[in-house]
Structures are given as C-alpha cells and as structure tokens.
Short mmCIF file of C-alpha atoms and ligand atoms in Angstrom, two decimals:
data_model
loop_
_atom_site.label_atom_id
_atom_site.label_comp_id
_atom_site.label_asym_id
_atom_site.label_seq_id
_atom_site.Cartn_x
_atom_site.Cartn_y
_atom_site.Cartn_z
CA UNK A 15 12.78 -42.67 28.03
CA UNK A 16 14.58 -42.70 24.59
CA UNK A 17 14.19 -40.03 22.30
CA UNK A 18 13.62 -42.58 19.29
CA UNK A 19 14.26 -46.05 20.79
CA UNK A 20 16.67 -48.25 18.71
CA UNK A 21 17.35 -50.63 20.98
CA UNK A 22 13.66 -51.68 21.38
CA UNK A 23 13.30 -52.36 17.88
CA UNK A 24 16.40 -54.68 17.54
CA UNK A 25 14.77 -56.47 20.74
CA UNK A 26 12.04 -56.96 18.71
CA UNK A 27 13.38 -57.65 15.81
CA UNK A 28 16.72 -59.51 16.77
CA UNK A 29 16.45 -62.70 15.09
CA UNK A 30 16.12 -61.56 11.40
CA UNK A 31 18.31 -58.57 11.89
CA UNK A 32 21.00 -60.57 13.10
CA UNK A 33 20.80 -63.15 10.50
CA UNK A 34 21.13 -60.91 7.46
CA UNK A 35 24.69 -59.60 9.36
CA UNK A 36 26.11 -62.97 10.12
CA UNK A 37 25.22 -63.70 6.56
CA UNK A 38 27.09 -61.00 5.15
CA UNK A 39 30.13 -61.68 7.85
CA UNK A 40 30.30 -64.98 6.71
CA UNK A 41 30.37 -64.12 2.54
CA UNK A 42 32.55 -61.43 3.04
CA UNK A 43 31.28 -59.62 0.08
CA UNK A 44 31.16 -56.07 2.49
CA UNK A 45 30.97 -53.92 -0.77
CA UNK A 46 28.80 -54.17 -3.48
CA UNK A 47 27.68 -57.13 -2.44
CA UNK A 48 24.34 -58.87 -4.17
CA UNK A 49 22.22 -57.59 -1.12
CA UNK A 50 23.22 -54.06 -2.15
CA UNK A 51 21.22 -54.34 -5.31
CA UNK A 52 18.58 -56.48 -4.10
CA UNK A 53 17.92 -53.67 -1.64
CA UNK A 54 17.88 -50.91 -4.37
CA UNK A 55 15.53 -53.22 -6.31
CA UNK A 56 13.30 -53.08 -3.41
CA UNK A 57 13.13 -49.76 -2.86
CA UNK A 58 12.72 -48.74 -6.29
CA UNK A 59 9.83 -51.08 -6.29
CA UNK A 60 8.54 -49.59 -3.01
CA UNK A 61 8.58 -46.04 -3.57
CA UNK A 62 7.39 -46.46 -7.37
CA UNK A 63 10.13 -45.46 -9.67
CA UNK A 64 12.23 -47.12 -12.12
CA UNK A 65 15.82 -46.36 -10.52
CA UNK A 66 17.59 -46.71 -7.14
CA UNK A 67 21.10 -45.94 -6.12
CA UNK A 68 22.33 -47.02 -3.32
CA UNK A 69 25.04 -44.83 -1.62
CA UNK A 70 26.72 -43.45 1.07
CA UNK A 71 24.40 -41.13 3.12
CA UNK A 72 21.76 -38.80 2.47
CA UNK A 73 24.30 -35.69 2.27
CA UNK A 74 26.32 -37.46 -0.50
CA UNK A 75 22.72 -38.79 -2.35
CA UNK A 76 21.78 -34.82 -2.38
CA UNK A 77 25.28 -34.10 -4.28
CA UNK A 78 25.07 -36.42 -6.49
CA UNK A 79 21.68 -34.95 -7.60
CA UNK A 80 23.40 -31.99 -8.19
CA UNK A 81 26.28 -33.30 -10.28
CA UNK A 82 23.85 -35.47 -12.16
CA UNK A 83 22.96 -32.39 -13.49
CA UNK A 84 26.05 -30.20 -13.76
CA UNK A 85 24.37 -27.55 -11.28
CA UNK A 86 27.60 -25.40 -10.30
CA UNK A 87 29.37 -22.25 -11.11
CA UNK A 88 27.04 -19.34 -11.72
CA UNK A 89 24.12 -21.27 -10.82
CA UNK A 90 21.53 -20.32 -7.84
CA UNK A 91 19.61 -23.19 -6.04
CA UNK A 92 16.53 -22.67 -3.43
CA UNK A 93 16.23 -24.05 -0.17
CA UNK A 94 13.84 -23.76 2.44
CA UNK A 95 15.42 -21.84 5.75
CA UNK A 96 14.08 -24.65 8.18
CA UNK A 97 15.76 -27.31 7.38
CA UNK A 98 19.02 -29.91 8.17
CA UNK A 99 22.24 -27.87 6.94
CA UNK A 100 22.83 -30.56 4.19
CA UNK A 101 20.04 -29.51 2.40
CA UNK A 102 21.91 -26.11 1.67
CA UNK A 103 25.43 -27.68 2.34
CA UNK A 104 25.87 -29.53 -0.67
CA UNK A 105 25.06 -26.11 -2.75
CA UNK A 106 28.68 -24.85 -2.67
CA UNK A 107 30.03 -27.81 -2.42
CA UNK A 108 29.14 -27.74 -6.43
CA UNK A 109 30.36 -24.46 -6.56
CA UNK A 110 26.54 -23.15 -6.94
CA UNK A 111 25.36 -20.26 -4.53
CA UNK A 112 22.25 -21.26 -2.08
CA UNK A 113 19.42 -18.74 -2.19
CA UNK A 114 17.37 -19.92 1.17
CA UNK A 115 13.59 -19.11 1.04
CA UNK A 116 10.94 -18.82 4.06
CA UNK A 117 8.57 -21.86 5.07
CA UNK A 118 4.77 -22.01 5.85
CA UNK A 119 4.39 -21.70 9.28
CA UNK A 120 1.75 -24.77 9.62
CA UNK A 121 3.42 -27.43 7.85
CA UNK A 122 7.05 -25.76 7.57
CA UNK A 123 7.74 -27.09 4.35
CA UNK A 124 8.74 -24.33 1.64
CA UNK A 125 6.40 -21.67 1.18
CA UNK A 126 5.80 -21.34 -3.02
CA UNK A 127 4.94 -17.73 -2.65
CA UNK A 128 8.64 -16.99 -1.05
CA UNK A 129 9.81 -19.37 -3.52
CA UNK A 130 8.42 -17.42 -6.69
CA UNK A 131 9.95 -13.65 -4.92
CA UNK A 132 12.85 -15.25 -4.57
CA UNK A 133 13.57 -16.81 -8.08
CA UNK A 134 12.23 -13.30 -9.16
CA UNK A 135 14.67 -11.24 -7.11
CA UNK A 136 17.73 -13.96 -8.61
CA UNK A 137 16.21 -12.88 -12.24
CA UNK A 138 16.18 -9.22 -11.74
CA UNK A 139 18.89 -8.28 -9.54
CA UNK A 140 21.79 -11.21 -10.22
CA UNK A 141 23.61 -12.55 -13.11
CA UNK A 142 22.91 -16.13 -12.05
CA UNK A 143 20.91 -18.79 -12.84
CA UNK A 144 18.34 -20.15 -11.09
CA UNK A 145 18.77 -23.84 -11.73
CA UNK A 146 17.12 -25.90 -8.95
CA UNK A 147 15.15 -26.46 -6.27
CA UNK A 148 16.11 -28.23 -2.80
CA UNK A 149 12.03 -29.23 -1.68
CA UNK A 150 12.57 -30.49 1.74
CA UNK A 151 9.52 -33.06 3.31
CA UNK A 152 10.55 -31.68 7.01
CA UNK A 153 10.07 -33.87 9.85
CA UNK A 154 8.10 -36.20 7.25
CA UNK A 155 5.45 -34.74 5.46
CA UNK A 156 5.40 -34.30 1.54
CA UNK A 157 5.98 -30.52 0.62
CA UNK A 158 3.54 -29.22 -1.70
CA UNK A 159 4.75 -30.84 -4.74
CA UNK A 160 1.71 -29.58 -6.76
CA UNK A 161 2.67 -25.71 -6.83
CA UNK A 162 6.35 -26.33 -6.73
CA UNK A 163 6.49 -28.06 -9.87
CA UNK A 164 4.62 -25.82 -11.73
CA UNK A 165 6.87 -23.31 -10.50
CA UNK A 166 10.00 -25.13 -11.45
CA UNK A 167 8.59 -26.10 -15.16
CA UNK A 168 7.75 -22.47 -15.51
CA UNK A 169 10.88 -21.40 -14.72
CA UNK A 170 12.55 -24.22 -16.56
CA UNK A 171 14.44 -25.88 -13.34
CA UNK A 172 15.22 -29.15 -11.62
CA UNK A 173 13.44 -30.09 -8.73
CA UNK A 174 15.05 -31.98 -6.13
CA UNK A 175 13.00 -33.69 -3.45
CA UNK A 176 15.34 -33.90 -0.27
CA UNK A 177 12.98 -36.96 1.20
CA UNK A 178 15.89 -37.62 4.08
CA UNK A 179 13.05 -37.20 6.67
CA UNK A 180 9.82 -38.53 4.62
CA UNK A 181 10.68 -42.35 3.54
CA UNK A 182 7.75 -43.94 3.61
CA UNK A 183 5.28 -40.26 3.08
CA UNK A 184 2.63 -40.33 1.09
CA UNK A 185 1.21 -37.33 -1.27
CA UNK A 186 -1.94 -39.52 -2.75
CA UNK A 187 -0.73 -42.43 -4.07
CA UNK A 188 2.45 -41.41 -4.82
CA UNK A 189 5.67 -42.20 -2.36
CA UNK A 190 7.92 -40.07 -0.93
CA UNK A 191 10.98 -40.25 -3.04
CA UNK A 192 9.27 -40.65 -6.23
CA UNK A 193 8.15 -36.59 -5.83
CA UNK A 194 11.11 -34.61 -7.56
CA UNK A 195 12.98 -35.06 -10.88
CA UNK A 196 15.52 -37.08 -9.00
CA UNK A 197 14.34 -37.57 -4.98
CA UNK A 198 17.05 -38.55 -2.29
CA UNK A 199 16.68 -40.28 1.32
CA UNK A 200 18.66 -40.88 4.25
CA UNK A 201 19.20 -44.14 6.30
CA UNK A 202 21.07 -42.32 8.96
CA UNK A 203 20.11 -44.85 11.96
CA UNK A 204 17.04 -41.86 13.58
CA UNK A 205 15.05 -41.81 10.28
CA UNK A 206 12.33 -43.64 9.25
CA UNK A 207 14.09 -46.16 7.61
CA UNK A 208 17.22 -46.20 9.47
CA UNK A 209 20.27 -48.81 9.36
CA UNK A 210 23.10 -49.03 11.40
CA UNK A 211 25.66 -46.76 10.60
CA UNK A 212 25.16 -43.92 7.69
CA UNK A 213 23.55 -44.82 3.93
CA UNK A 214 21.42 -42.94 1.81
CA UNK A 215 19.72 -43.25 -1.74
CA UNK A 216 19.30 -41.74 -4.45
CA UNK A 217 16.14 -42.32 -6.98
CA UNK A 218 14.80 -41.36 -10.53
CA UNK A 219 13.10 -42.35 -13.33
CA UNK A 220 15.39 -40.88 -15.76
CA UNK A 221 17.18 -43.68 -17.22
CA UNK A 222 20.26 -41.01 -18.53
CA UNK A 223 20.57 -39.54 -15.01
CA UNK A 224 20.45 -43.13 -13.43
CA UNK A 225 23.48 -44.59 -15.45
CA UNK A 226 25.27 -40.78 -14.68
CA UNK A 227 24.44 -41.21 -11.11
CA UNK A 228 25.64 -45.05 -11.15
CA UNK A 229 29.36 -43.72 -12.25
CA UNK A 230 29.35 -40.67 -10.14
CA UNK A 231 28.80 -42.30 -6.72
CA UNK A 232 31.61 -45.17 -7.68
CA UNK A 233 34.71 -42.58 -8.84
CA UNK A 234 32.88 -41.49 -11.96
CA UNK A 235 33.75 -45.25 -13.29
CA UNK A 236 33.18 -45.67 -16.94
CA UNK A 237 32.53 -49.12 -18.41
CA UNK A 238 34.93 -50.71 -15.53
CA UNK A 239 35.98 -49.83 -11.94
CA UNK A 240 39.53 -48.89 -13.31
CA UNK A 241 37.75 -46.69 -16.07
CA UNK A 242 37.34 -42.90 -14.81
CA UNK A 243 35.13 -41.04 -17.31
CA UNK A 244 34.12 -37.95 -15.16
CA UNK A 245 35.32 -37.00 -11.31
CA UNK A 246 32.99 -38.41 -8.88
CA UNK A 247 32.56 -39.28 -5.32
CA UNK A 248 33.40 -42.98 -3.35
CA UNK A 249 30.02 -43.00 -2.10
CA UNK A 250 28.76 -46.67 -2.07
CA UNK A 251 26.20 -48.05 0.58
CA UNK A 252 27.67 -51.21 1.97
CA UNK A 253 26.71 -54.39 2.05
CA UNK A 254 25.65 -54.74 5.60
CA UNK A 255 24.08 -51.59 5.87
CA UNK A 256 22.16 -52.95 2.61
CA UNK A 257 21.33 -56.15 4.54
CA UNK A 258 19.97 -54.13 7.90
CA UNK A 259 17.69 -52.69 5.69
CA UNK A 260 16.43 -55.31 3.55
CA UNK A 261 15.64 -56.95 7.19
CA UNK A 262 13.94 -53.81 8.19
CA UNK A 263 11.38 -53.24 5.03
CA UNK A 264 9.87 -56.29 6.28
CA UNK A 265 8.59 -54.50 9.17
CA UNK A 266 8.50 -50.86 7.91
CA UNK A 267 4.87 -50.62 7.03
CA UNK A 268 3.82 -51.87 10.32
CA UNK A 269 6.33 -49.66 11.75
CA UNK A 270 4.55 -46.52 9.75
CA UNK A 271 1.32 -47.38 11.19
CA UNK A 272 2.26 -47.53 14.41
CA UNK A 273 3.74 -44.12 14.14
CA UNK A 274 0.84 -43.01 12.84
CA UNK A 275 -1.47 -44.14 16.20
CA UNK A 276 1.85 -42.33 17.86
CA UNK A 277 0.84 -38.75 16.27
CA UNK A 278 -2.80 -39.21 16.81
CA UNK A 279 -2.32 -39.90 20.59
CA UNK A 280 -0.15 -37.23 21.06
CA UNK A 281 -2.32 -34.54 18.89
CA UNK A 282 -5.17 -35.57 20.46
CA UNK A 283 -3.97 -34.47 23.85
CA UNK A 284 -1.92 -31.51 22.97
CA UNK A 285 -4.23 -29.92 20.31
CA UNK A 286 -5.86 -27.34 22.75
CA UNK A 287 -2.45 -26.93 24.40
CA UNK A 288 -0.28 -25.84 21.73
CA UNK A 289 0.44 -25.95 18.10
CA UNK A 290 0.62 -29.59 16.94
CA UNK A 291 1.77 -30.70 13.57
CA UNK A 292 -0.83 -30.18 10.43
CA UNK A 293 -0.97 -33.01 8.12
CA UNK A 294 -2.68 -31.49 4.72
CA UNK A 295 -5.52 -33.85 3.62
CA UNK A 296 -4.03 -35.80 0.82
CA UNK A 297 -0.56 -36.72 2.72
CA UNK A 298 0.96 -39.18 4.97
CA UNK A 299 4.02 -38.28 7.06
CA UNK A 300 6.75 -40.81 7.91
CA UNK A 301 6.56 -39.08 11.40
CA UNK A 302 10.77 -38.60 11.27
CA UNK A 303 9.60 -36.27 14.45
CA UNK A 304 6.81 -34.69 16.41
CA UNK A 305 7.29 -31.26 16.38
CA UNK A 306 5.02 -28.85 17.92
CA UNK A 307 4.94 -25.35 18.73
CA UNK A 308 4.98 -23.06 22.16
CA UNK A 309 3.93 -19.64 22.37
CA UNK A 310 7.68 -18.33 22.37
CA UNK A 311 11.31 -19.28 23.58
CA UNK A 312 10.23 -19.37 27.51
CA UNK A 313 7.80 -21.27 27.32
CA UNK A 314 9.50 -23.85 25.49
CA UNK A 315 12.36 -23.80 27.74
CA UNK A 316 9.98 -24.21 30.62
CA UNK A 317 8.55 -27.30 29.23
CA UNK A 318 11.76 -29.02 28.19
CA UNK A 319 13.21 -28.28 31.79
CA UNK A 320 9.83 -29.76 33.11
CA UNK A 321 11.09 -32.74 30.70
CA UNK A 322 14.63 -32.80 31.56
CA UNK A 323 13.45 -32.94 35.49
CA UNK A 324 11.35 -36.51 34.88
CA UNK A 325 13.96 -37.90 32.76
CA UNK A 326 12.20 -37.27 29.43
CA UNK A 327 14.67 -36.30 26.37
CA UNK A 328 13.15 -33.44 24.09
CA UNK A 329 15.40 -31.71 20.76
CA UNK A 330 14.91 -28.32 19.27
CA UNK A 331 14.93 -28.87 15.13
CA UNK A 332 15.71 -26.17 14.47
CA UNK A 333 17.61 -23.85 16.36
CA UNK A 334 18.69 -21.37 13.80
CA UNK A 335 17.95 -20.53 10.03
CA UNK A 336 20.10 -21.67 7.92
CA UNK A 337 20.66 -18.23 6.48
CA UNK A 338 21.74 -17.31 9.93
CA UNK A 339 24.65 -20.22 9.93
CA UNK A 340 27.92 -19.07 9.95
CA UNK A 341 29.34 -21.06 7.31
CA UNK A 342 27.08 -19.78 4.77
CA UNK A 343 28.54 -15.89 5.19
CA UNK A 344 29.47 -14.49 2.20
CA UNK A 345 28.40 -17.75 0.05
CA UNK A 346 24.48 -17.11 0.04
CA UNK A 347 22.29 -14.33 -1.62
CA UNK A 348 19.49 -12.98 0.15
CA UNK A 349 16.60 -12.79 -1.94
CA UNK A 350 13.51 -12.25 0.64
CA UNK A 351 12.61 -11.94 4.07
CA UNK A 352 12.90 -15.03 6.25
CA UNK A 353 10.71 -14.04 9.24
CA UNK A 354 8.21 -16.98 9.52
CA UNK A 355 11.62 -19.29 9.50
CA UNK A 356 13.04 -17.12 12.04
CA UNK A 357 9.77 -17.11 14.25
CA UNK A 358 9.67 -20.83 14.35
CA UNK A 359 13.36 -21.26 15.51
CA UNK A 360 12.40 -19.73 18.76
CA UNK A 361 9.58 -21.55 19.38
CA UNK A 362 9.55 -25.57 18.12
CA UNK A 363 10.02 -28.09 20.18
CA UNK A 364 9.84 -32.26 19.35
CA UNK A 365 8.88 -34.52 21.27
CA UNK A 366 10.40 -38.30 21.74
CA UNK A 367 8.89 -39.97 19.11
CA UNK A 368 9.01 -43.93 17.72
CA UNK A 369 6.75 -46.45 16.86
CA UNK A 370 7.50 -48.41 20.14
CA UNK A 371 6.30 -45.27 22.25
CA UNK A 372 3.61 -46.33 24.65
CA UNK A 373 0.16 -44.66 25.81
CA UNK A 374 1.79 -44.21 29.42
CA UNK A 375 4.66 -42.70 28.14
CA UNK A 376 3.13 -40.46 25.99
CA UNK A 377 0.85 -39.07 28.96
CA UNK A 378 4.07 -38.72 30.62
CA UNK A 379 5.31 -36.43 28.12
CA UNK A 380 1.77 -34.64 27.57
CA UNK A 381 1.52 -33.92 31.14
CA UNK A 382 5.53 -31.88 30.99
CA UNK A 383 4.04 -29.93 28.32
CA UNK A 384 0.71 -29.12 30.06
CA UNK A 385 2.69 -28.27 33.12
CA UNK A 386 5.27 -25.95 31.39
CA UNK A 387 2.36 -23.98 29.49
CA UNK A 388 0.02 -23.79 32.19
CA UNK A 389 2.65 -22.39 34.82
CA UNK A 390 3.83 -19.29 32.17
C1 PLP B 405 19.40 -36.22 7.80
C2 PLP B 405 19.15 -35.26 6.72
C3 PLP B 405 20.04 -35.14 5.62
C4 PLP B 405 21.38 -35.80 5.56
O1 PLP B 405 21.43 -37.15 5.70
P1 PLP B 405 22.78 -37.88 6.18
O2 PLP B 405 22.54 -39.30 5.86
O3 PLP B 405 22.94 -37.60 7.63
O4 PLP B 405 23.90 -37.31 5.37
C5 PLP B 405 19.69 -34.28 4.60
N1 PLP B 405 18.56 -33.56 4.63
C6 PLP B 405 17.71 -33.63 5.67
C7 PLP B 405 16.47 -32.81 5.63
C8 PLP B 405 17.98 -34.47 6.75
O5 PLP B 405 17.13 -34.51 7.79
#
C-alpha cells in the first residue's frame, strides 16, 4: 500500500499528463513559458482572487509574502507550533524573530486565544513589532479565518494564509488561498495539487503587492529581466511543472470528492476508536492527510508496528514543536505555553490517504488501528 499513491493517478491519467510534457519538450520554452501564465490565470480564477504568481515552491511563495511586505529586522511574526518547519523557517530568513503560538487540540489549526497572549506578551515585554501572522490550514482544513482577522486588523498586522496543505479547502464559499492578505500554496508532488517536482504559488488581490511580488520572485527585475530594482529571489515555477498542473486541474475537483468519500469511510469506522479529524461546519478540507489521534505515544507505536507488520505505511506529522527544533535556539521568543502542541506530538498519527484509496484497503488499515488500541 502507498502512503499517497502517485503512480495510480498517472495510470489513470497518463494520456493527458503526458501530452502537456511532450508539448513543452518539443517548444522548448522550459521557463516562463505561455503555460506558466495560463496556469496562474487558472488558479487565480479557481481560488477567486485577482492575482497569481507562479513560483518556485511553497517555502519560497511564504518568503516572498514576507518581503512583499518588508517584514524583517525588529519585527515579530506568529506561527502556530504544529506545523511544517517552513512555516516558521522563512521568519529569520527575513531577519524577523518567530514567536510560535499553541493550536486547538480538535482541529490543530492556531488557537486565537494563544494568539492574542502572545501578541500581548510581544507588546509588553519586547521592543518588537508584531507584524504578521503565519495562519496555517494543517493537514487541509481552513483555520479560523473569522477571529484571526479581527485579531490582526485590531492589532494592525498582515495576515498570511500558509494554504501549502489546503488547495482546494473551502471556508463557505470562499477558497483556500483567497483567506489571508496575500495566501501561499505548495505543489510539492504529496499535496493536494501536486506536480512533479517542487512549485508553489503565491496569491493576492492587492494589485501593489502583486507587481512587488512579480519582481521579487524573478531577481527583483524592474521594467526588464536585466533591470534589478530591489534584491529578490530566482524563484520561477517552470514550464513543465506549469503544464503537469494545468493537466491536473482538469481532474482536481473529482479528485477532492473522492477524498472526501476517503475521510468519511475512514471516520466512520474509527470514530468510536480514537480521535478522528473534526471538520467545523462551514469548511471543506483538501484532505492533504488523515490524521487522527491515540491515547498516548504507546499506543500509537503499537498501531503503526501493527501497520508496519501488514505492509501498511503510516507518518507521524508532527513529531516535535517547532519551538522545540533545534535550529530555532536562540532565534525565537517564547511568549506562552505550548502544551496542547506538545500533547499532540506524542500522540498523532496519519493514515495513508489519496483519492485512489479503496474500501478494502481502508478496512485493512482500520482493522491495524483497532488491533493496536484494543491490545493496550
Ligand atoms: C509543504 C509545506 C510547506 C512548504 O512547501 P514546499 O513546496 O515543500 O517548500 C509550507 N508549509 C506547510 C504547512 C507545508 O505543509
């Protein structure tokens, strides 16, 4: 069993995938080429804002963000805890200091009243500023965009929407990606939308930030390639990746409502068996993974060995709070307690998870689980 299967989607799939890469093969246009901006058209138009740029992955889209808006020295940006290390990664790379704040322990997306204690704390015991806030959509469900953003207005900040995990989410009628003042994805080839090799985007409908974020993510070009106005990044998506994925949005809804019967199987037979993932009414998840919980660190080791034993893959996102990561010593201020981050660490577990999954296999997996609580 795959862990998300690839290979059975290109199966499926083959014949228009592998005519948008002979296409570009044959042009030779590999960067910048026209399917690079027919794909950010499409995306824009997708996810319901007015700009899209394309670029390299979803660590250099979450940088860019940053630039865009001069975030660096003497500023403070929040981040949840749980969460991929880019989220907080990119902070120093600005030269800004990451303050990393506790998540709810249902839908582990950033919890507002940590995020309030914590701006407080930066206020009243730091000369910095807060500037920004890093709202992560883990595992593919929509933070709670709703409270944050009256925080951030109230405390005059940006709010970026990290939405590496949720393309595709829903909060209402509103997109993933369309949710902060300037939202970024991934396309790393294990997300939703995923192409094959790294890409990301970057979206907004600031027309300002757009044209800034256009000349960062090519060398900070000015009205020409050979123009440098500001320092930037080389982060450009390239033209094949560009074509994988206009092939793929053909079949992306159908894709997201397949992985939506995926959840519901898989809730449905582990709800009385352990924690499974809670969807708040008014959202959609992209279902990046199926993350559920175990009583504590044993018995999750007992049901991935149960796994391992039958051949079934299982991850552990994530293994340690990002305050906790070494790299971040000496570079981060602690602003409030991140216990419910800490607690989860030791005890998530997901579960192989694609649209392609099928009812046997998912009884397989059910029955590992069942097995490794039941024998504790
Ligand atoms: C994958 C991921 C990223 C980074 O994306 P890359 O394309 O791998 O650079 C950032 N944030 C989160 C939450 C992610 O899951």
């Amino acid at each position: 069993m795959e862990f998300r299967d690839l290979k059975r989607q290109y199966q499926l799939h083959r014949q228009a995938i592998d005519t948008a890469v002979q296409e570009v093969v044959r042009e030779t246009h590999f960067i910048s080429g026209p399917q690079v901006g027919q794909l950010e058209d499409r995306l824009a138009a997708y996810v319901g804002v007015k700009h899209c740029v394309a670029c390299g992955n979803g660590t250099d889209a979450l940088q860019l963000a940053l630039m865009t808006w001069e975030v660096g020295v003497g500023d403070a940006v929040f981040i949840p805890d749980f969460t991929f290390f880019s989220s907080g990664e990119v902070v120093p790379l600005v030269g800004a200091v990451p303050v990393f704040v506790d998540v709810d322990a249902e839908t582990f997306n950033i919890d507002c009243e940590s995020l309030e204690n914590a701006i407080e704390y930066i206020l009243h015991h730091t000369q910095l500023v807060p500037r920004a806030v890093v709202a992560v959509d883990l595992f593919g469900q929509p933070a709670e965009y709703d409270r944050i953003r009256e925080i951030t207005e109230r405390y005059g900040m940006f709010l970026l929407e990290d939405a590496a995990q949720s393309f595709g989410g829903l909060l209402g009628d509103c997109r993933a990606c369309s949710l902060g003042d300037i939202s970024t994805t991934s396309f790393f080839p294990s997300k939703p939308l995923g192409c094959y090799g790294d890409g990301g985007a970057v979206f907004t409908d600031n027309d300002e930030w757009a044209e800034r974020l256009r000349s960062l993510h090519v060398h900070g070009k000015g009205r020409d390639k050979y123009d440098n106005v500001r320092i930037g990044l080389n982060s450009r998506l390239d033209t094949l990746q560009a074509a994988v994925l206009l092939a793929k949005m053909e079949f992306f809804e159908a894709e997201l409502a397949a992985s939506q019967q995926v959840a519901e199987q898989y809730t449905m037979r582990l709800k009385d068996v352990v924690q499974t993932p809670r969807i708040l009414d008014d959202r959609q998840s992209a279902w990046a993974q199926y993350t559920v919980c175990l009583k504590d660190s044993e018995e999750r080791s007992r049901v991935a060995v149960y796994m391992r034993e039958v051949g079934i893959p299982s991850m552990v996102y994530y293994k340690k709070p990002m305050h906790l990561q070494e790299a971040f010593i000496g570079k981060q201020v602690k602003a409030v307690s991140c216990a419910m981050t800490e607690k989860l660490c030791g005890k998530c577990l997901s579960l192989p998870f694609h649209p392609y999954l099928e009812e046997e296999m998912i009884e397989e997996v059910c029955a590992c689980v069942l097995k490794g609580v039941s024998n504790g």
